[in-house]
PDB file of N, CA and C in Angstrom:
ATOM      1  N   MET A   1       0.849  -1.181  -0.001  1.00  0.00           N
ATOM      2  CA  MET A   1       0.005   0.004   0.006  1.00  0.00           C
ATOM      3  C   MET A   1       0.889   1.235   0.003  1.00  0.00           C
ATOM      4  N   PRO A   2       0.731   2.114  -0.987  1.00  0.00           N
ATOM      5  CA  PRO A   2       1.540   3.333  -1.013  1.00  0.00           C
ATOM      6  C   PRO A   2       1.323   4.190   0.233  1.00  0.00           C
ATOM      7  N   THR A   3       2.374   4.862   0.666  1.00  0.00           N
ATOM      8  CA  THR A   3       2.289   5.719   1.845  1.00  0.00           C
ATOM      9  C   THR A   3       2.058   7.157   1.414  1.00  0.00           C
ATOM     10  N   GLN A   4       1.392   7.921   2.271  1.00  0.00           N
ATOM     11  CA  GLN A   4       1.137   9.313   2.017  1.00  0.00           C
ATOM     12  C   GLN A   4       2.364  10.152   2.398  1.00  0.00           C
ATOM     13  N   ILE A   5       2.801  11.015   1.513  1.00  0.00           N
ATOM     14  CA  ILE A   5       3.920  11.895   1.733  1.00  0.00           C
ATOM     15  C   ILE A   5       3.404  13.330   1.740  1.00  0.00           C
ATOM     16  N   TYR A   6       3.733  14.075   2.778  1.00  0.00           N
ATOM     17  CA  TYR A   6       3.285  15.453   2.908  1.00  0.00           C
ATOM     18  C   TYR A   6       4.416  16.413   2.584  1.00  0.00           C
ATOM     19  N   SER A   7       4.108  17.489   1.884  1.00  0.00           N
ATOM     20  CA  SER A   7       5.107  18.489   1.578  1.00  0.00           C
ATOM     21  C   SER A   7       4.470  19.873   1.604  1.00  0.00           C
ATOM     22  N   ILE A   8       5.293  20.875   1.875  1.00  0.00           N
ATOM     23  CA  ILE A   8       4.879  22.284   1.865  1.00  0.00           C
ATOM     24  C   ILE A   8       5.539  22.934   0.665  1.00  0.00           C
ATOM     25  N   GLN A   9       4.747  23.628  -0.137  1.00  0.00           N
ATOM     26  CA  GLN A   9       5.276  24.345  -1.289  1.00  0.00           C
ATOM     27  C   GLN A   9       5.022  25.840  -1.077  1.00  0.00           C
ATOM     28  N   THR A  10       6.034  26.645  -1.364  1.00  0.00           N
ATOM     29  CA  THR A  10       5.904  28.095  -1.203  1.00  0.00           C
ATOM     30  C   THR A  10       6.267  28.798  -2.512  1.00  0.00           C
ATOM     31  N   ARG A  11       5.681  29.991  -2.656  1.00  0.00           N
ATOM     32  CA  ARG A  11       5.995  30.874  -3.788  1.00  0.00           C
ATOM     33  C   ARG A  11       6.146  32.291  -3.235  1.00  0.00           C
ATOM     34  N   GLY A  12       6.967  33.055  -3.893  1.00  0.00           N
ATOM     35  CA  GLY A  12       7.130  34.442  -3.442  1.00  0.00           C
ATOM     36  C   GLY A  12       8.131  35.175  -4.284  1.00  0.00           C
ATOM     37  N   HIS A  13       8.388  36.412  -3.878  1.00  0.00           N
ATOM     38  CA  HIS A  13       9.367  37.269  -4.551  1.00  0.00           C
ATOM     39  C   HIS A  13      10.766  36.831  -4.124  1.00  0.00           C
ATOM     40  N   ASN A  14      11.593  36.385  -5.085  1.00  0.00           N
ATOM     41  CA  ASN A  14      12.950  35.930  -4.839  1.00  0.00           C
ATOM     42  C   ASN A  14      13.018  34.737  -3.894  1.00  0.00           C
ATOM     43  N   MET A  15      11.959  33.942  -3.847  1.00  0.00           N
ATOM     44  CA  MET A  15      11.938  32.769  -2.993  1.00  0.00           C
ATOM     45  C   MET A  15      10.933  31.772  -3.536  1.00  0.00           C
ATOM     46  N   GLY A  16      11.005  30.575  -3.043  1.00  0.00           N
ATOM     47  CA  GLY A  16      10.044  29.548  -3.436  1.00  0.00           C
ATOM     48  C   GLY A  16      10.696  28.188  -3.369  1.00  0.00           C
ATOM     49  N   GLY A  17       9.867  27.156  -3.257  1.00  0.00           N
ATOM     50  CA  GLY A  17      10.405  25.827  -3.234  1.00  0.00           C
ATOM     51  C   GLY A  17       9.430  24.852  -2.589  1.00  0.00           C
ATOM     52  N   SER A  18       9.944  23.664  -2.353  1.00  0.00           N
ATOM     53  CA  SER A  18       9.162  22.587  -1.770  1.00  0.00           C
ATOM     54  C   SER A  18       9.953  21.928  -0.675  1.00  0.00           C
ATOM     55  N   GLN A  19       9.287  21.576   0.403  1.00  0.00           N
ATOM     56  CA  GLN A  19       9.935  20.940   1.548  1.00  0.00           C
ATOM     57  C   GLN A  19       9.131  19.675   1.909  1.00  0.00           C
ATOM     58  N   ARG A  20       9.789  18.546   1.849  1.00  0.00           N
ATOM     59  CA  ARG A  20       9.164  17.285   2.218  1.00  0.00           C
ATOM     60  C   ARG A  20       9.138  17.190   3.743  1.00  0.00           C
ATOM     61  N   CYS A  21       7.995  16.827   4.283  1.00  0.00           N
ATOM     62  CA  CYS A  21       7.822  16.750   5.739  1.00  0.00           C
ATOM     63  C   CYS A  21       7.856  15.304   6.207  1.00  0.00           C
ATOM     64  N   ASN A  22       8.248  15.117   7.460  1.00  0.00           N
ATOM     65  CA  ASN A  22       8.351  13.758   8.020  1.00  0.00           C
ATOM     66  C   ASN A  22       7.011  13.190   8.451  1.00  0.00           C
ATOM     67  N   SER A  23       6.046  14.054   8.734  1.00  0.00           N
ATOM     68  CA  SER A  23       4.741  13.555   9.189  1.00  0.00           C
ATOM     69  C   SER A  23       3.670  14.579   8.836  1.00  0.00           C
ATOM     70  N   LYS A  24       2.427  14.152   8.979  1.00  0.00           N
ATOM     71  CA  LYS A  24       1.302  15.053   8.746  1.00  0.00           C
ATOM     72  C   LYS A  24       1.286  16.179   9.776  1.00  0.00           C
ATOM     73  N   GLU A  25       1.614  15.854  11.001  1.00  0.00           N
ATOM     74  CA  GLU A  25       1.606  16.858  12.071  1.00  0.00           C
ATOM     75  C   GLU A  25       2.650  17.944  11.813  1.00  0.00           C
ATOM     76  N   GLU A  26       3.843  17.544  11.342  1.00  0.00           N
ATOM     77  CA  GLU A  26       4.870  18.515  11.029  1.00  0.00           C
ATOM     78  C   GLU A  26       4.424  19.428   9.894  1.00  0.00           C
ATOM     79  N   ALA A  27       3.807  18.863   8.869  1.00  0.00           N
ATOM     80  CA  ALA A  27       3.328  19.653   7.736  1.00  0.00           C
ATOM     81  C   ALA A  27       2.236  20.631   8.190  1.00  0.00           C
ATOM     82  N   GLU A  28       1.322  20.179   9.014  1.00  0.00           N
ATOM     83  CA  GLU A  28       0.263  21.073   9.484  1.00  0.00           C
ATOM     84  C   GLU A  28       0.810  22.165  10.381  1.00  0.00           C
ATOM     85  N   SER A  29       1.837  21.864  11.163  1.00  0.00           N
ATOM     86  CA  SER A  29       2.472  22.874  12.012  1.00  0.00           C
ATOM     87  C   SER A  29       3.148  23.952  11.174  1.00  0.00           C
ATOM     88  N   ILE A  30       3.861  23.551  10.139  1.00  0.00           N
ATOM     89  CA  ILE A  30       4.521  24.532   9.247  1.00  0.00           C
ATOM     90  C   ILE A  30       3.482  25.360   8.542  1.00  0.00           C
ATOM     91  N   TYR A  31       2.417  24.735   8.067  1.00  0.00           N
ATOM     92  CA  TYR A  31       1.335  25.460   7.400  1.00  0.00           C
ATOM     93  C   TYR A  31       0.719  26.481   8.339  1.00  0.00           C
ATOM     94  N   ALA A  32       0.461  26.094   9.590  1.00  0.00           N
ATOM     95  CA  ALA A  32      -0.124  27.021  10.557  1.00  0.00           C
ATOM     96  C   ALA A  32       0.831  28.188  10.854  1.00  0.00           C
ATOM     97  N   THR A  33       2.122  27.923  10.925  1.00  0.00           N
ATOM     98  CA  THR A  33       3.093  28.980  11.136  1.00  0.00           C
ATOM     99  C   THR A  33       3.100  29.985   9.966  1.00  0.00           C
ATOM    100  N   LEU A  34       3.057  29.447   8.746  1.00  0.00           N
ATOM    101  CA  LEU A  34       3.019  30.331   7.572  1.00  0.00           C
ATOM    102  C   LEU A  34       1.742  31.158   7.531  1.00  0.00           C
ATOM    103  N   LEU A  35       0.622  30.522   7.865  1.00  0.00           N
ATOM    104  CA  LEU A  35      -0.650  31.217   7.865  1.00  0.00           C
ATOM    105  C   LEU A  35      -0.668  32.321   8.906  1.00  0.00           C
ATOM    106  N   GLU A  36      -0.134  32.036  10.080  1.00  0.00           N
ATOM    107  CA  GLU A  36      -0.054  33.054  11.128  1.00  0.00           C
ATOM    108  C   GLU A  36       0.851  34.217  10.699  1.00  0.00           C
ATOM    109  N   ALA A  37       1.937  33.907  10.029  1.00  0.00           N
ATOM    110  CA  ALA A  37       2.869  34.932   9.610  1.00  0.00           C
ATOM    111  C   ALA A  37       2.252  35.897   8.615  1.00  0.00           C
ATOM    112  N   VAL A  38       1.483  35.384   7.654  1.00  0.00           N
ATOM    113  CA  VAL A  38       0.929  36.279   6.634  1.00  0.00           C
ATOM    114  C   VAL A  38      -0.328  36.999   7.124  1.00  0.00           C
ATOM    115  N   THR A  39      -1.004  36.497   8.152  1.00  0.00           N
ATOM    116  CA  THR A  39      -2.196  37.177   8.667  1.00  0.00           C
ATOM    117  C   THR A  39      -1.886  38.131   9.804  1.00  0.00           C
ATOM    118  N   SER A  40      -0.704  38.060  10.381  1.00  0.00           N
ATOM    119  CA  SER A  40      -0.347  38.983  11.449  1.00  0.00           C
ATOM    120  C   SER A  40       0.512  40.125  10.899  1.00  0.00           C
ATOM    121  N   ASP A  41       0.895  41.027  11.767  1.00  0.00           N
ATOM    122  CA  ASP A  41       1.702  42.180  11.352  1.00  0.00           C
ATOM    123  C   ASP A  41       3.180  41.955  11.542  1.00  0.00           C
ATOM    124  N   LYS A  42       3.606  40.698  11.711  1.00  0.00           N
ATOM    125  CA  LYS A  42       5.023  40.399  11.899  1.00  0.00           C
ATOM    126  C   LYS A  42       5.754  40.630  10.566  1.00  0.00           C
ATOM    127  N   PRO A  43       6.864  41.372  10.571  1.00  0.00           N
ATOM    128  CA  PRO A  43       7.594  41.599   9.329  1.00  0.00           C
ATOM    129  C   PRO A  43       8.483  40.413   8.952  1.00  0.00           C
ATOM    130  N   ILE A  44       8.847  39.587   9.915  1.00  0.00           N
ATOM    131  CA  ILE A  44       9.765  38.458   9.674  1.00  0.00           C
ATOM    132  C   ILE A  44       9.129  37.176  10.216  1.00  0.00           C
ATOM    133  N   CYS A  45       9.315  36.064   9.493  1.00  0.00           N
ATOM    134  CA  CYS A  45       8.839  34.758   9.955  1.00  0.00           C
ATOM    135  C   CYS A  45      10.048  33.817  10.023  1.00  0.00           C
ATOM    136  N   GLU A  46      10.092  33.022  11.084  1.00  0.00           N
ATOM    137  CA  GLU A  46      11.171  32.070  11.241  1.00  0.00           C
ATOM    138  C   GLU A  46      10.575  30.671  11.365  1.00  0.00           C
ATOM    139  N   LEU A  47      11.111  29.737  10.600  1.00  0.00           N
ATOM    140  CA  LEU A  47      10.676  28.336  10.606  1.00  0.00           C
ATOM    141  C   LEU A  47      11.868  27.435  10.865  1.00  0.00           C
ATOM    142  N   GLU A  48      11.592  26.256  11.404  1.00  0.00           N
ATOM    143  CA  GLU A  48      12.637  25.235  11.509  1.00  0.00           C
ATOM    144  C   GLU A  48      12.207  24.055  10.643  1.00  0.00           C
ATOM    145  N   LEU A  49      13.036  23.760   9.640  1.00  0.00           N
ATOM    146  CA  LEU A  49      12.764  22.690   8.695  1.00  0.00           C
ATOM    147  C   LEU A  49      13.868  21.646   8.756  1.00  0.00           C
ATOM    148  N   ASN A  50      13.550  20.471   9.246  1.00  0.00           N
ATOM    149  CA  ASN A  50      14.514  19.366   9.378  1.00  0.00           C
ATOM    150  C   ASN A  50      15.806  19.809  10.117  1.00  0.00           C
ATOM    151  N   GLY A  51      15.647  20.553  11.172  1.00  0.00           N
ATOM    152  CA  GLY A  51      16.783  20.981  11.965  1.00  0.00           C
ATOM    153  C   GLY A  51      17.461  22.252  11.475  1.00  0.00           C
ATOM    154  N   ASN A  52      17.061  22.765  10.348  1.00  0.00           N
ATOM    155  CA  ASN A  52      17.619  24.011   9.806  1.00  0.00           C
ATOM    156  C   ASN A  52      16.636  25.143  10.019  1.00  0.00           C
ATOM    157  N   LYS A  53      17.133  26.281  10.477  1.00  0.00           N
ATOM    158  CA  LYS A  53      16.274  27.450  10.665  1.00  0.00           C
ATOM    159  C   LYS A  53      16.239  28.273   9.395  1.00  0.00           C
ATOM    160  N   VAL A  54      15.034  28.725   9.026  1.00  0.00           N
ATOM    161  CA  VAL A  54      14.820  29.509   7.839  1.00  0.00           C
ATOM    162  C   VAL A  54      14.099  30.791   8.257  1.00  0.00           C
ATOM    163  N   CYS A  55      14.542  31.907   7.729  1.00  0.00           N
ATOM    164  CA  CYS A  55      13.940  33.186   8.056  1.00  0.00           C
ATOM    165  C   CYS A  55      13.631  33.931   6.749  1.00  0.00           C
ATOM    166  N   PHE A  56      12.443  34.576   6.667  1.00  0.00           N
ATOM    167  CA  PHE A  56      12.075  35.321   5.475  1.00  0.00           C
ATOM    168  C   PHE A  56      11.155  36.467   5.820  1.00  0.00           C
ATOM    169  N   ARG A  57      11.075  37.456   4.937  1.00  0.00           N
ATOM    170  CA  ARG A  57      10.156  38.561   5.123  1.00  0.00           C
ATOM    171  C   ARG A  57       8.761  38.111   4.692  1.00  0.00           C
ATOM    172  N   THR A  58       7.784  38.358   5.524  1.00  0.00           N
ATOM    173  CA  THR A  58       6.437  37.891   5.229  1.00  0.00           C
ATOM    174  C   THR A  58       5.842  38.576   4.001  1.00  0.00           C
ATOM    175  N   LYS A  59       6.269  39.819   3.705  1.00  0.00           N
ATOM    176  CA  LYS A  59       5.735  40.487   2.523  1.00  0.00           C
ATOM    177  C   LYS A  59       6.234  39.857   1.226  1.00  0.00           C
ATOM    178  N   ASP A  60       7.323  39.083   1.303  1.00  0.00           N
ATOM    179  CA  ASP A  60       7.846  38.393   0.107  1.00  0.00           C
ATOM    180  C   ASP A  60       7.102  37.093  -0.191  1.00  0.00           C
ATOM    181  N   LEU A  61       6.385  36.568   0.751  1.00  0.00           N
ATOM    182  CA  LEU A  61       5.652  35.300   0.576  1.00  0.00           C
ATOM    183  C   LEU A  61       4.319  35.593  -0.124  1.00  0.00           C
ATOM    184  N   THR A  62       4.114  35.061  -1.328  1.00  0.00           N
ATOM    185  CA  THR A  62       2.871  35.320  -2.066  1.00  0.00           C
ATOM    186  C   THR A  62       1.908  34.140  -2.032  1.00  0.00           C
ATOM    187  N   GLY A  63       2.405  32.950  -1.795  1.00  0.00           N
ATOM    188  CA  GLY A  63       1.520  31.789  -1.740  1.00  0.00           C
ATOM    189  C   GLY A  63       2.210  30.576  -1.138  1.00  0.00           C
ATOM    190  N   PHE A  64       1.412  29.697  -0.549  1.00  0.00           N
ATOM    191  CA  PHE A  64       1.957  28.453   0.024  1.00  0.00           C
ATOM    192  C   PHE A  64       0.851  27.424   0.070  1.00  0.00           C
ATOM    193  N   GLY A  65       1.216  26.164   0.143  1.00  0.00           N
ATOM    194  CA  GLY A  65       0.211  25.111   0.192  1.00  0.00           C
ATOM    195  C   GLY A  65       0.761  23.832   0.814  1.00  0.00           C
ATOM    196  N   LEU A  66      -0.150  23.045   1.324  1.00  0.00           N
ATOM    197  CA  LEU A  66       0.158  21.742   1.894  1.00  0.00           C
ATOM    198  C   LEU A  66      -0.300  20.703   0.882  1.00  0.00           C
ATOM    199  N   HIS A  67       0.645  19.889   0.402  1.00  0.00           N
ATOM    200  CA  HIS A  67       0.352  18.914  -0.661  1.00  0.00           C
ATOM    201  C   HIS A  67       0.611  17.490  -0.162  1.00  0.00           C
ATOM    202  N   VAL A  68      -0.207  16.565  -0.652  1.00  0.00           N
ATOM    203  CA  VAL A  68      -0.096  15.154  -0.295  1.00  0.00           C
ATOM    204  C   VAL A  68       0.023  14.354  -1.582  1.00  0.00           C
ATOM    205  N   HIS A  69       0.980  13.431  -1.646  1.00  0.00           N
ATOM    206  CA  HIS A  69       1.029  12.497  -2.763  1.00  0.00           C
ATOM    207  C   HIS A  69       1.379  11.107  -2.234  1.00  0.00           C
ATOM    208  N   LEU A  70       1.116  10.113  -3.051  1.00  0.00           N
ATOM    209  CA  LEU A  70       1.367   8.737  -2.649  1.00  0.00           C
ATOM    210  C   LEU A  70       2.712   8.261  -3.178  1.00  0.00           C
ATOM    211  N   GLU A  71       3.402   7.507  -2.393  1.00  0.00           N
ATOM    212  CA  GLU A  71       4.709   6.996  -2.795  1.00  0.00           C
ATOM    213  C   GLU A  71       4.821   5.515  -2.443  1.00  0.00           C
ATOM    214  N   GLU A  72       5.296   4.712  -3.400  1.00  0.00           N
ATOM    215  CA  GLU A  72       5.460   3.296  -3.174  1.00  0.00           C
ATOM    216  C   GLU A  72       6.801   3.016  -2.500  1.00  0.00           C
ATOM    217  N   THR A  73       6.813   1.939  -1.715  1.00  0.00           N
ATOM    218  CA  THR A  73       8.082   1.502  -1.134  1.00  0.00           C
ATOM    219  C   THR A  73       8.890   0.745  -2.181  1.00  0.00           C
ATOM    220  N   GLN A  74      10.157   0.493  -1.922  1.00  0.00           N
ATOM    221  CA  GLN A  74      10.992  -0.241  -2.869  1.00  0.00           C
ATOM    222  C   GLN A  74      10.446  -1.639  -3.143  1.00  0.00           C
ATOM    223  N   GLU A  75       9.926  -2.313  -2.118  1.00  0.00           N
ATOM    224  CA  GLU A  75       9.359  -3.641  -2.281  1.00  0.00           C
ATOM    225  C   GLU A  75       8.129  -3.615  -3.175  1.00  0.00           C
ATOM    226  N   GLU A  76       7.292  -2.571  -3.026  1.00  0.00           N
ATOM    227  CA  GLU A  76       6.090  -2.459  -3.857  1.00  0.00           C
ATOM    228  C   GLU A  76       6.460  -2.189  -5.315  1.00  0.00           C
ATOM    229  N   ILE A  77       7.469  -1.357  -5.524  1.00  0.00           N
ATOM    230  CA  ILE A  77       7.917  -1.085  -6.909  1.00  0.00           C
ATOM    231  C   ILE A  77       8.417  -2.353  -7.556  1.00  0.00           C
ATOM    232  N   LYS A  78       9.234  -3.140  -6.817  1.00  0.00           N
ATOM    233  CA  LYS A  78       9.777  -4.374  -7.343  1.00  0.00           C
ATOM    234  C   LYS A  78       8.670  -5.375  -7.672  1.00  0.00           C
ATOM    235  N   ALA A  79       7.688  -5.520  -6.776  1.00  0.00           N
ATOM    236  CA  ALA A  79       6.583  -6.435  -7.016  1.00  0.00           C
ATOM    237  C   ALA A  79       5.752  -6.025  -8.221  1.00  0.00           C
ATOM    238  N   ARG A  80       5.520  -4.728  -8.358  1.00  0.00           N
ATOM    239  CA  ARG A  80       4.732  -4.225  -9.507  1.00  0.00           C
ATOM    240  C   ARG A  80       5.478  -4.491 -10.812  1.00  0.00           C
ATOM    241  N   ARG A  81       6.774  -4.259 -10.838  1.00  0.00           N
ATOM    242  CA  ARG A  81       7.543  -4.478 -12.070  1.00  0.00           C
ATOM    243  C   ARG A  81       7.621  -5.962 -12.434  1.00  0.00           C
ATOM    244  N   ILE A  82       7.742  -6.831 -11.453  1.00  0.00           N
ATOM    245  CA  ILE A  82       7.743  -8.263 -11.714  1.00  0.00           C
ATOM    246  C   ILE A  82       6.398  -8.680 -12.301  1.00  0.00           C
ATOM    247  N   ALA A  83       5.302  -8.157 -11.741  1.00  0.00           N
ATOM    248  CA  ALA A  83       3.971  -8.493 -12.264  1.00  0.00           C
ATOM    249  C   ALA A  83       3.803  -7.978 -13.692  1.00  0.00           C
ATOM    250  N   GLU A  84       4.340  -6.780 -13.997  1.00  0.00           N
ATOM    251  CA  GLU A  84       4.260  -6.268 -15.360  1.00  0.00           C
ATOM    252  C   GLU A  84       5.000  -7.160 -16.352  1.00  0.00           C
ATOM    253  N   ILE A  85       6.177  -7.641 -15.948  1.00  0.00           N
ATOM    254  CA  ILE A  85       6.959  -8.522 -16.819  1.00  0.00           C
ATOM    255  C   ILE A  85       6.247  -9.838 -17.040  1.00  0.00           C
ATOM    256  N   GLU A  86       5.733 -10.405 -15.965  1.00  0.00           N
ATOM    257  CA  GLU A  86       5.027 -11.695 -16.069  1.00  0.00           C
ATOM    258  C   GLU A  86       3.767 -11.584 -16.923  1.00  0.00           C
ATOM    259  N   ASN A  87       3.087 -10.441 -16.861  1.00  0.00           N
ATOM    260  CA  ASN A  87       1.845 -10.268 -17.638  1.00  0.00           C
ATOM    261  C   ASN A  87       2.118  -9.689 -19.022  1.00  0.00           C
ATOM    262  N   GLY A  88       3.339  -9.269 -19.293  1.00  0.00           N
ATOM    263  CA  GLY A  88       3.698  -8.767 -20.607  1.00  0.00           C
ATOM    264  C   GLY A  88       3.276  -7.334 -20.866  1.00  0.00           C
ATOM    265  N   TYR A  89       2.995  -6.553 -19.837  1.00  0.00           N
ATOM    266  CA  TYR A  89       2.599  -5.166 -20.022  1.00  0.00           C
ATOM    267  C   TYR A  89       3.795  -4.312 -20.370  1.00  0.00           C
ATOM    268  N   GLY A  90       3.696  -3.568 -21.457  1.00  0.00           N
ATOM    269  CA  GLY A  90       4.705  -2.609 -21.815  1.00  0.00           C
ATOM    270  C   GLY A  90       5.990  -3.186 -22.409  1.00  0.00           C
ATOM    271  N   TYR A  91       6.007  -4.492 -22.662  1.00  0.00           N
ATOM    272  CA  TYR A  91       7.206  -5.114 -23.208  1.00  0.00           C
ATOM    273  C   TYR A  91       6.842  -5.765 -24.525  1.00  0.00           C
ATOM    274  N   ASN A  92       7.545  -5.391 -25.580  1.00  0.00           N
ATOM    275  CA  ASN A  92       7.318  -5.953 -26.908  1.00  0.00           C
ATOM    276  C   ASN A  92       8.411  -6.970 -27.186  1.00  0.00           C
ATOM    277  N   ASN A  93       8.029  -8.201 -27.302  1.00  0.00           N
ATOM    278  CA  ASN A  93       9.017  -9.227 -27.669  1.00  0.00           C
ATOM    279  C   ASN A  93       8.581  -9.851 -29.000  1.00  0.00           C
ATOM    280  N   ALA A  94       9.399 -10.687 -29.548  1.00  0.00           N
ATOM    281  CA  ALA A  94       9.161 -11.245 -30.865  1.00  0.00           C
ATOM    282  C   ALA A  94       7.897 -12.115 -30.899  1.00  0.00           C
ATOM    283  N   LEU A  95       7.530 -12.699 -29.780  1.00  0.00           N
ATOM    284  CA  LEU A  95       6.360 -13.580 -29.778  1.00  0.00           C
ATOM    285  C   LEU A  95       5.058 -12.825 -29.613  1.00  0.00           C
ATOM    286  N   GLY A  96       5.077 -11.740 -28.870  1.00  0.00           N
ATOM    287  CA  GLY A  96       3.835 -11.038 -28.592  1.00  0.00           C
ATOM    288  C   GLY A  96       3.629  -9.757 -29.375  1.00  0.00           C
ATOM    289  N   TYR A  97       4.595  -9.314 -30.104  1.00  0.00           N
ATOM    290  CA  TYR A  97       4.518  -8.057 -30.834  1.00  0.00           C
ATOM    291  C   TYR A  97       3.820  -8.273 -32.166  1.00  0.00           C
ATOM    292  N   GLN A  98       2.789  -7.490 -32.460  1.00  0.00           N
ATOM    293  CA  GLN A  98       1.998  -7.684 -33.684  1.00  0.00           C
ATOM    294  C   GLN A  98       2.808  -7.343 -34.934  1.00  0.00           C
ATOM    295  N   GLY A  99       3.783  -6.473 -34.824  1.00  0.00           N
ATOM    296  CA  GLY A  99       4.543  -6.077 -35.986  1.00  0.00           C
ATOM    297  C   GLY A  99       5.732  -6.969 -36.266  1.00  0.00           C
ATOM    298  N   ALA A 100       5.891  -8.057 -35.511  1.00  0.00           N
ATOM    299  CA  ALA A 100       7.055  -8.929 -35.684  1.00  0.00           C
ATOM    300  C   ALA A 100       6.930  -9.686 -37.026  1.00  0.00           C
ATOM    301  N   TYR A 101       8.050  -9.863 -37.660  1.00  0.00           N
ATOM    302  CA  TYR A 101       8.072 -10.543 -38.944  1.00  0.00           C
ATOM    303  C   TYR A 101       8.068 -12.063 -38.726  1.00  0.00           C
ATOM    304  N   ASP A 102       7.314 -12.739 -39.544  1.00  0.00           N
ATOM    305  CA  ASP A 102       7.403 -14.193 -39.563  1.00  0.00           C
ATOM    306  C   ASP A 102       8.029 -14.613 -40.901  1.00  0.00           C
ATOM    307  N   ALA A 103       8.241 -15.900 -41.083  1.00  0.00           N
ATOM    308  CA  ALA A 103       8.951 -16.381 -42.269  1.00  0.00           C
ATOM    309  C   ALA A 103       8.188 -16.012 -43.545  1.00  0.00           C
ATOM    310  N   LYS A 104       6.862 -16.040 -43.557  1.00  0.00           N
ATOM    311  CA  LYS A 104       6.067 -15.749 -44.750  1.00  0.00           C
ATOM    312  C   LYS A 104       6.203 -14.276 -45.130  1.00  0.00           C
ATOM    313  N   SER A 105       6.117 -13.386 -44.153  1.00  0.00           N
ATOM    314  CA  SER A 105       6.183 -11.948 -44.474  1.00  0.00           C
ATOM    315  C   SER A 105       7.577 -11.554 -44.914  1.00  0.00           C
ATOM    316  N   VAL A 106       8.596 -12.174 -44.367  1.00  0.00           N
ATOM    317  CA  VAL A 106       9.964 -11.879 -44.785  1.00  0.00           C
ATOM    318  C   VAL A 106      10.164 -12.422 -46.193  1.00  0.00           C
ATOM    319  N   ALA A 107       9.629 -13.641 -46.504  1.00  0.00           N
ATOM    320  CA  ALA A 107       9.767 -14.207 -47.844  1.00  0.00           C
ATOM    321  C   ALA A 107       9.040 -13.364 -48.858  1.00  0.00           C
ATOM    322  N   GLY A 108       7.894 -12.778 -48.482  1.00  0.00           N
ATOM    323  CA  GLY A 108       7.142 -11.925 -49.405  1.00  0.00           C
ATOM    324  C   GLY A 108       7.875 -10.650 -49.714  1.00  0.00           C
ATOM    325  N   LEU A 109       8.785 -10.232 -48.873  1.00  0.00           N
ATOM    326  CA  LEU A 109       9.530  -9.014 -49.133  1.00  0.00           C
ATOM    327  C   LEU A 109      10.797  -9.276 -49.916  1.00  0.00           C
ATOM    328  N   GLY A 110      11.044 -10.495 -50.325  1.00  0.00           N
ATOM    329  CA  GLY A 110      12.200 -10.790 -51.088  1.00  0.00           C
ATOM    330  C   GLY A 110      13.377 -11.196 -50.212  1.00  0.00           C
ATOM    331  N   GLY A 111      13.155 -11.342 -48.941  1.00  0.00           N
ATOM    332  CA  GLY A 111      14.212 -11.708 -48.040  1.00  0.00           C
ATOM    333  C   GLY A 111      13.989 -13.069 -47.437  1.00  0.00           C
ATOM    334  N   GLY A 112      13.398 -13.972 -48.220  1.00  0.00           N
ATOM    335  CA  GLY A 112      13.018 -15.285 -47.737  1.00  0.00           C
ATOM    336  C   GLY A 112      14.202 -16.151 -47.341  1.00  0.00           C
ATOM    337  N   LEU A 113      13.859 -17.183 -46.646  1.00  0.00           N
ATOM    338  CA  LEU A 113      14.888 -18.127 -46.162  1.00  0.00           C
ATOM    339  C   LEU A 113      15.280 -19.064 -47.304  1.00  0.00           C
ATOM    340  N   ILE A 114      16.517 -19.340 -47.441  1.00  0.00           N
ATOM    341  CA  ILE A 114      16.976 -20.220 -48.535  1.00  0.00           C
ATOM    342  C   ILE A 114      17.349 -21.559 -47.931  1.00  0.00           C
TER     343      ILE A 114
END
């Protein structure tokens, strides 16, 4: 089962980026701090991201968001790829490919077997 990954994305004047969070609680805490910074009269906002402190002017922040996406573990990726190979999805081989030449079609093109 893919796991949910939370990240915070920011946009602004001379700034912007994405920060992957370790948990939902951490992501919601960062989001709340950003929301408080832009709604209050504080000229500077300070955040701690993965042990690093970040400081920015709140007037430079134009937008931010909390995003969630799904990510597979290495075992899930391996199992999915094995299943694709076993089922023949996305792989064209000489036996299953419709455009593969057989002896009759090659002979009809003048390149028959002697």
